[in-house]
């Protein structure tokens, strides 16, 4: 019998972003050897309204044709600009997913991707209550990015989340980082970790080379040249002065 792995992410398809793309890679890599379930949100982005298919649902099970079993759990839909609404959104997803795990078959392992930090908190609680080991993927630094984005200066809030952050790292079976900068920052801030795995976001070159596009004739003409593409999601959480040195 295959071991059960739950992959836990607040963001997943039909929205295509960094989190959903990385989760899809995990599913593809593990599906042949493990029984995989994706625990994720009930879609509402970008209009922040749930479709009739999901309205008034707390949990909804989906089985996709190729490989995926998806459990969608309730979250309070709100726009990003409203700070209190975003916090309620994170908390609602955290509690509803935690509730699902309390009454379902215990998985052998959970892979959780963060941010938001609240998703990882529910997994930490499960680890303490049910002794479920977890692998923690860090795509951004919380609470540091929250301070940068929302200018939360209250030292008590920062200390609380920093303590949670440290607990998550110490209790994780393994930690996946997506950049060397995140690795260095955590090591400088907390401690040297011997369970770090660095895994970059990657492009699928085969798919890119097979794309049909209206500019193919243009690229054929300049194929002897070196072309660089700069694609970045830049906000207040990043140090643009440092980043600009690599552009």
PDB file of C-alpha atoms in Angstrom, residues 24-236:
ATOM      1  CA  UNK A  24       2.190  20.738  -9.526  1.00  0.00           C
ATOM      2  CA  UNK A  25       5.866  19.738  -9.854  1.00  0.00           C
ATOM      3  CA  UNK A  26       5.727  17.945  -6.498  1.00  0.00           C
ATOM      4  CA  UNK A  27       2.569  16.085  -7.503  1.00  0.00           C
ATOM      5  CA  UNK A  28       4.109  14.940 -10.790  1.00  0.00           C
ATOM      6  CA  UNK A  29       7.324  13.828  -9.064  1.00  0.00           C
ATOM      7  CA  UNK A  30       5.618  11.873  -6.257  1.00  0.00           C
ATOM      8  CA  UNK A  31       2.382  10.539  -7.771  1.00  0.00           C
ATOM      9  CA  UNK A  32       3.784   7.178  -8.929  1.00  0.00           C
ATOM     10  CA  UNK A  33       5.170   6.183  -5.524  1.00  0.00           C
ATOM     11  CA  UNK A  34       2.742   7.851  -3.096  1.00  0.00           C
ATOM     12  CA  UNK A  35      -0.965   8.474  -2.617  1.00  0.00           C
ATOM     13  CA  UNK A  36      -1.100  12.250  -3.064  1.00  0.00           C
ATOM     14  CA  UNK A  37      -3.771  14.693  -1.930  1.00  0.00           C
ATOM     15  CA  UNK A  38      -3.599  18.453  -2.402  1.00  0.00           C
ATOM     16  CA  UNK A  39      -5.256  20.399   0.430  1.00  0.00           C
ATOM     17  CA  UNK A  40      -6.034  23.874  -0.860  1.00  0.00           C
ATOM     18  CA  UNK A  41      -8.461  26.781  -1.138  1.00  0.00           C
ATOM     19  CA  UNK A  42     -11.874  27.233  -2.688  1.00  0.00           C
ATOM     20  CA  UNK A  43     -11.109  29.457  -5.719  1.00  0.00           C
ATOM     21  CA  UNK A  44     -12.236  33.082  -5.663  1.00  0.00           C
ATOM     22  CA  UNK A  45      -9.368  35.055  -7.248  1.00  0.00           C
ATOM     23  CA  UNK A  46      -9.262  37.511  -9.057  1.00  0.00           C
ATOM     24  CA  UNK A  47     -12.885  38.644  -8.606  1.00  0.00           C
ATOM     25  CA  UNK A  48     -12.999  37.559  -4.918  1.00  0.00           C
ATOM     26  CA  UNK A  49     -16.343  35.844  -5.469  1.00  0.00           C
ATOM     27  CA  UNK A  50     -16.863  32.082  -5.261  1.00  0.00           C
ATOM     28  CA  UNK A  51     -18.655  30.402  -8.137  1.00  0.00           C
ATOM     29  CA  UNK A  52     -21.951  28.612  -7.530  1.00  0.00           C
ATOM     30  CA  UNK A  53     -20.075  25.292  -7.621  1.00  0.00           C
ATOM     31  CA  UNK A  54     -18.239  26.214  -4.412  1.00  0.00           C
ATOM     32  CA  UNK A  55     -20.656  28.561  -2.690  1.00  0.00           C
ATOM     33  CA  UNK A  56     -21.586  27.552   0.869  1.00  0.00           C
ATOM     34  CA  UNK A  57     -19.100  24.686   0.756  1.00  0.00           C
ATOM     35  CA  UNK A  58     -16.826  23.985   3.724  1.00  0.00           C
ATOM     36  CA  UNK A  59     -15.076  21.038   2.061  1.00  0.00           C
ATOM     37  CA  UNK A  60     -15.195  19.852  -1.541  1.00  0.00           C
ATOM     38  CA  UNK A  61     -13.422  16.838  -2.997  1.00  0.00           C
ATOM     39  CA  UNK A  62     -12.241  16.843  -6.609  1.00  0.00           C
ATOM     40  CA  UNK A  63     -10.440  14.185  -8.625  1.00  0.00           C
ATOM     41  CA  UNK A  64      -8.637  15.472 -11.678  1.00  0.00           C
ATOM     42  CA  UNK A  65      -8.309  13.239 -14.704  1.00  0.00           C
ATOM     43  CA  UNK A  66      -4.538  12.839 -14.815  1.00  0.00           C
ATOM     44  CA  UNK A  67      -3.380  12.361 -11.243  1.00  0.00           C
ATOM     45  CA  UNK A  68      -4.630  14.719  -8.587  1.00  0.00           C
ATOM     46  CA  UNK A  69      -6.983  14.286  -5.650  1.00  0.00           C
ATOM     47  CA  UNK A  70      -7.856  17.747  -4.371  1.00  0.00           C
ATOM     48  CA  UNK A  71      -9.581  18.674  -1.139  1.00  0.00           C
ATOM     49  CA  UNK A  72     -10.780  22.268  -1.260  1.00  0.00           C
ATOM     50  CA  UNK A  73     -11.520  23.890   2.077  1.00  0.00           C
ATOM     51  CA  UNK A  74     -13.318  27.065   3.037  1.00  0.00           C
ATOM     52  CA  UNK A  75     -11.661  30.469   3.132  1.00  0.00           C
ATOM     53  CA  UNK A  76     -13.095  33.943   3.594  1.00  0.00           C
ATOM     54  CA  UNK A  77     -12.780  35.725   0.235  1.00  0.00           C
ATOM     55  CA  UNK A  78     -11.374  39.241   0.399  1.00  0.00           C
ATOM     56  CA  UNK A  79      -9.248  41.677  -1.590  1.00  0.00           C
ATOM     57  CA  UNK A  80      -5.532  42.024  -0.879  1.00  0.00           C
ATOM     58  CA  UNK A  81      -5.711  45.736  -0.021  1.00  0.00           C
ATOM     59  CA  UNK A  82      -7.684  45.232   3.208  1.00  0.00           C
ATOM     60  CA  UNK A  83      -5.243  44.183   5.935  1.00  0.00           C
ATOM     61  CA  UNK A  84      -7.852  42.931   8.426  1.00  0.00           C
ATOM     62  CA  UNK A  85      -9.638  41.076   5.643  1.00  0.00           C
ATOM     63  CA  UNK A  86      -6.411  39.363   4.594  1.00  0.00           C
ATOM     64  CA  UNK A  87      -5.779  38.236   8.170  1.00  0.00           C
ATOM     65  CA  UNK A  88      -9.327  36.831   8.382  1.00  0.00           C
ATOM     66  CA  UNK A  89      -8.716  35.128   5.026  1.00  0.00           C
ATOM     67  CA  UNK A  90      -5.534  33.438   6.311  1.00  0.00           C
ATOM     68  CA  UNK A  91      -7.114  32.424   9.618  1.00  0.00           C
ATOM     69  CA  UNK A  92     -10.281  31.024   8.013  1.00  0.00           C
ATOM     70  CA  UNK A  93      -8.227  28.822   5.690  1.00  0.00           C
ATOM     71  CA  UNK A  94      -5.972  27.714   8.539  1.00  0.00           C
ATOM     72  CA  UNK A  95      -8.872  26.684  10.802  1.00  0.00           C
ATOM     73  CA  UNK A  96     -10.965  24.982   8.108  1.00  0.00           C
ATOM     74  CA  UNK A  97      -8.024  22.903   6.886  1.00  0.00           C
ATOM     75  CA  UNK A  98      -7.074  22.020  10.456  1.00  0.00           C
ATOM     76  CA  UNK A  99     -10.669  20.905  11.033  1.00  0.00           C
ATOM     77  CA  UNK A 100     -10.493  18.695   7.938  1.00  0.00           C
ATOM     78  CA  UNK A 101      -7.337  16.992   9.216  1.00  0.00           C
ATOM     79  CA  UNK A 102      -8.873  16.287  12.625  1.00  0.00           C
ATOM     80  CA  UNK A 103     -11.539  14.083  11.035  1.00  0.00           C
ATOM     81  CA  UNK A 104      -9.692  12.452   8.164  1.00  0.00           C
ATOM     82  CA  UNK A 105      -7.236   9.584   7.897  1.00  0.00           C
ATOM     83  CA  UNK A 106      -3.818  10.544   9.204  1.00  0.00           C
ATOM     84  CA  UNK A 107      -1.311  11.061   6.371  1.00  0.00           C
ATOM     85  CA  UNK A 108       2.230   9.732   6.624  1.00  0.00           C
ATOM     86  CA  UNK A 109       3.672  13.135   5.822  1.00  0.00           C
ATOM     87  CA  UNK A 110       2.635  16.687   4.925  1.00  0.00           C
ATOM     88  CA  UNK A 111       4.444  19.010   2.528  1.00  0.00           C
ATOM     89  CA  UNK A 112       3.447  22.586   3.325  1.00  0.00           C
ATOM     90  CA  UNK A 113       4.375  25.636   1.270  1.00  0.00           C
ATOM     91  CA  UNK A 114       4.555  29.100   2.838  1.00  0.00           C
ATOM     92  CA  UNK A 115       3.738  32.016   2.743  1.00  0.00           C
ATOM     93  CA  UNK A 116       1.293  32.654   4.138  1.00  0.00           C
ATOM     94  CA  UNK A 117       2.737  31.660   7.495  1.00  0.00           C
ATOM     95  CA  UNK A 118      -0.699  30.662   8.829  1.00  0.00           C
ATOM     96  CA  UNK A 119      -0.783  27.541   6.634  1.00  0.00           C
ATOM     97  CA  UNK A 120       2.429  26.337   8.241  1.00  0.00           C
ATOM     98  CA  UNK A 121       1.049  27.077  11.732  1.00  0.00           C
ATOM     99  CA  UNK A 122      -1.821  24.610  11.282  1.00  0.00           C
ATOM    100  CA  UNK A 123       0.671  21.934  10.208  1.00  0.00           C
ATOM    101  CA  UNK A 124       2.834  22.667  13.258  1.00  0.00           C
ATOM    102  CA  UNK A 125      -0.232  22.131  15.473  1.00  0.00           C
ATOM    103  CA  UNK A 126      -0.974  18.839  13.707  1.00  0.00           C
ATOM    104  CA  UNK A 127       2.617  17.768  14.240  1.00  0.00           C
ATOM    105  CA  UNK A 128       2.256  18.385  17.970  1.00  0.00           C
ATOM    106  CA  UNK A 129      -1.174  16.729  18.278  1.00  0.00           C
ATOM    107  CA  UNK A 130      -0.957  13.806  15.837  1.00  0.00           C
ATOM    108  CA  UNK A 131       2.825  13.529  15.453  1.00  0.00           C
ATOM    109  CA  UNK A 132       2.639  13.953  11.681  1.00  0.00           C
ATOM    110  CA  UNK A 133       6.063  14.777  10.201  1.00  0.00           C
ATOM    111  CA  UNK A 134       6.176  17.677   7.769  1.00  0.00           C
ATOM    112  CA  UNK A 135       8.399  19.173   5.088  1.00  0.00           C
ATOM    113  CA  UNK A 136       8.354  22.973   5.048  1.00  0.00           C
ATOM    114  CA  UNK A 137       8.851  24.933   1.831  1.00  0.00           C
ATOM    115  CA  UNK A 138       9.730  28.616   2.277  1.00  0.00           C
ATOM    116  CA  UNK A 139       9.099  30.889  -0.713  1.00  0.00           C
ATOM    117  CA  UNK A 140       9.313  34.158   1.226  1.00  0.00           C
ATOM    118  CA  UNK A 141      10.349  35.271   4.696  1.00  0.00           C
ATOM    119  CA  UNK A 142       7.615  35.820   7.241  1.00  0.00           C
ATOM    120  CA  UNK A 143       7.302  37.854   9.417  1.00  0.00           C
ATOM    121  CA  UNK A 144       9.975  40.021   7.736  1.00  0.00           C
ATOM    122  CA  UNK A 145       8.021  40.432   4.494  1.00  0.00           C
ATOM    123  CA  UNK A 146       4.885  41.386   6.467  1.00  0.00           C
ATOM    124  CA  UNK A 147       6.810  44.150   8.192  1.00  0.00           C
ATOM    125  CA  UNK A 148       8.038  45.394   4.815  1.00  0.00           C
ATOM    126  CA  UNK A 149       4.673  45.157   3.055  1.00  0.00           C
ATOM    127  CA  UNK A 150       2.264  46.286   5.767  1.00  0.00           C
ATOM    128  CA  UNK A 151       4.663  48.243   7.979  1.00  0.00           C
ATOM    129  CA  UNK A 152       3.757  46.383  11.148  1.00  0.00           C
ATOM    130  CA  UNK A 153       6.051  47.969  13.715  1.00  0.00           C
ATOM    131  CA  UNK A 154       4.510  46.495  16.849  1.00  0.00           C
ATOM    132  CA  UNK A 155       7.433  44.633  18.438  1.00  0.00           C
ATOM    133  CA  UNK A 156       5.147  42.210  20.300  1.00  0.00           C
ATOM    134  CA  UNK A 157       3.517  41.044  17.071  1.00  0.00           C
ATOM    135  CA  UNK A 158       6.901  40.700  15.401  1.00  0.00           C
ATOM    136  CA  UNK A 159       8.349  38.731  18.338  1.00  0.00           C
ATOM    137  CA  UNK A 160       5.330  36.418  18.401  1.00  0.00           C
ATOM    138  CA  UNK A 161       5.597  35.570  14.719  1.00  0.00           C
ATOM    139  CA  UNK A 162       9.379  35.261  14.944  1.00  0.00           C
ATOM    140  CA  UNK A 163       8.947  32.709  17.727  1.00  0.00           C
ATOM    141  CA  UNK A 164       6.441  30.781  15.578  1.00  0.00           C
ATOM    142  CA  UNK A 165       8.842  30.991  12.642  1.00  0.00           C
ATOM    143  CA  UNK A 166      11.673  29.489  14.683  1.00  0.00           C
ATOM    144  CA  UNK A 167       9.403  26.711  15.996  1.00  0.00           C
ATOM    145  CA  UNK A 168       8.398  25.810  12.445  1.00  0.00           C
ATOM    146  CA  UNK A 169      12.032  25.467  11.358  1.00  0.00           C
ATOM    147  CA  UNK A 170      13.089  23.456  14.392  1.00  0.00           C
ATOM    148  CA  UNK A 171      10.203  20.955  14.174  1.00  0.00           C
ATOM    149  CA  UNK A 172      10.291  20.425  10.405  1.00  0.00           C
ATOM    150  CA  UNK A 173      11.714  17.147   9.146  1.00  0.00           C
ATOM    151  CA  UNK A 174      13.188  18.963   6.178  1.00  0.00           C
ATOM    152  CA  UNK A 175      13.154  22.538   4.846  1.00  0.00           C
ATOM    153  CA  UNK A 176      13.070  23.591   1.200  1.00  0.00           C
ATOM    154  CA  UNK A 177      14.277  27.073   0.276  1.00  0.00           C
ATOM    155  CA  UNK A 178      13.833  28.649  -3.141  1.00  0.00           C
ATOM    156  CA  UNK A 179      16.759  31.125  -3.022  1.00  0.00           C
ATOM    157  CA  UNK A 180      20.241  31.252  -1.507  1.00  0.00           C
ATOM    158  CA  UNK A 181      19.344  34.645  -0.013  1.00  0.00           C
ATOM    159  CA  UNK A 182      16.588  33.078   2.097  1.00  0.00           C
ATOM    160  CA  UNK A 183      19.035  30.394   3.274  1.00  0.00           C
ATOM    161  CA  UNK A 184      21.650  32.969   4.314  1.00  0.00           C
ATOM    162  CA  UNK A 185      19.076  35.191   6.005  1.00  0.00           C
ATOM    163  CA  UNK A 186      17.691  32.369   8.156  1.00  0.00           C
ATOM    164  CA  UNK A 187      21.142  31.082   9.062  1.00  0.00           C
ATOM    165  CA  UNK A 188      22.227  34.583  10.102  1.00  0.00           C
ATOM    166  CA  UNK A 189      19.005  35.238  11.991  1.00  0.00           C
ATOM    167  CA  UNK A 190      18.562  31.915  13.762  1.00  0.00           C
ATOM    168  CA  UNK A 191      21.063  29.096  13.406  1.00  0.00           C
ATOM    169  CA  UNK A 192      22.820  26.812  10.985  1.00  0.00           C
ATOM    170  CA  UNK A 193      20.394  24.217   9.675  1.00  0.00           C
ATOM    171  CA  UNK A 194      21.538  20.798   8.524  1.00  0.00           C
ATOM    172  CA  UNK A 195      18.175  19.955   6.958  1.00  0.00           C
ATOM    173  CA  UNK A 196      18.161  22.627   4.240  1.00  0.00           C
ATOM    174  CA  UNK A 197      17.348  21.717   0.642  1.00  0.00           C
ATOM    175  CA  UNK A 198      17.754  24.441  -1.970  1.00  0.00           C
ATOM    176  CA  UNK A 199      15.354  24.069  -4.885  1.00  0.00           C
ATOM    177  CA  UNK A 200      15.059  26.907  -7.364  1.00  0.00           C
ATOM    178  CA  UNK A 201      12.048  27.790  -9.465  1.00  0.00           C
ATOM    179  CA  UNK A 202      12.869  26.397 -12.885  1.00  0.00           C
ATOM    180  CA  UNK A 203      11.570  26.805 -16.400  1.00  0.00           C
ATOM    181  CA  UNK A 204      10.688  23.825 -18.561  1.00  0.00           C
ATOM    182  CA  UNK A 205      12.970  24.339 -21.552  1.00  0.00           C
ATOM    183  CA  UNK A 206      11.299  21.673 -23.671  1.00  0.00           C
ATOM    184  CA  UNK A 207       7.910  23.332 -23.352  1.00  0.00           C
ATOM    185  CA  UNK A 208       9.412  26.751 -24.085  1.00  0.00           C
ATOM    186  CA  UNK A 209      11.193  25.493 -27.195  1.00  0.00           C
ATOM    187  CA  UNK A 210       7.990  23.875 -28.504  1.00  0.00           C
ATOM    188  CA  UNK A 211       5.886  27.003 -28.191  1.00  0.00           C
ATOM    189  CA  UNK A 212       4.374  28.409 -31.356  1.00  0.00           C
ATOM    190  CA  UNK A 213       4.460  32.185 -31.262  1.00  0.00           C
ATOM    191  CA  UNK A 214       3.934  35.036 -33.711  1.00  0.00           C
ATOM    192  CA  UNK A 215       7.514  36.236 -33.235  1.00  0.00           C
ATOM    193  CA  UNK A 216       9.234  33.027 -34.390  1.00  0.00           C
ATOM    194  CA  UNK A 217      10.363  34.601 -37.665  1.00  0.00           C
ATOM    195  CA  UNK A 218      11.877  37.509 -35.758  1.00  0.00           C
ATOM    196  CA  UNK A 219      13.777  35.157 -33.416  1.00  0.00           C
ATOM    197  CA  UNK A 220      15.069  33.168 -36.386  1.00  0.00           C
ATOM    198  CA  UNK A 221      16.602  36.342 -37.796  1.00  0.00           C
ATOM    199  CA  UNK A 222      18.405  37.251 -34.572  1.00  0.00           C
ATOM    200  CA  UNK A 223      19.280  33.732 -33.393  1.00  0.00           C
ATOM    201  CA  UNK A 224      22.983  34.609 -33.389  1.00  0.00           C
ATOM    202  CA  UNK A 225      22.392  37.161 -30.652  1.00  0.00           C
ATOM    203  CA  UNK A 226      22.230  36.587 -26.924  1.00  0.00           C
ATOM    204  CA  UNK A 227      18.813  37.459 -25.496  1.00  0.00           C
ATOM    205  CA  UNK A 228      18.078  38.075 -21.824  1.00  0.00           C
ATOM    206  CA  UNK A 229      14.615  38.118 -20.314  1.00  0.00           C
ATOM    207  CA  UNK A 230      13.995  39.871 -17.002  1.00  0.00           C
ATOM    208  CA  UNK A 231      10.736  38.833 -15.324  1.00  0.00           C
ATOM    209  CA  UNK A 232      10.243  39.769 -11.705  1.00  0.00           C
ATOM    210  CA  UNK A 233       7.556  40.303  -9.100  1.00  0.00           C
ATOM    211  CA  UNK A 234       8.909  43.354  -7.265  1.00  0.00           C
ATOM    212  CA  UNK A 235       7.412  44.905  -4.126  1.00  0.00           C
ATOM    213  CA  UNK A 236       8.403  46.559  -0.858  1.00  0.00           C
TER     214      UNK A 236
END
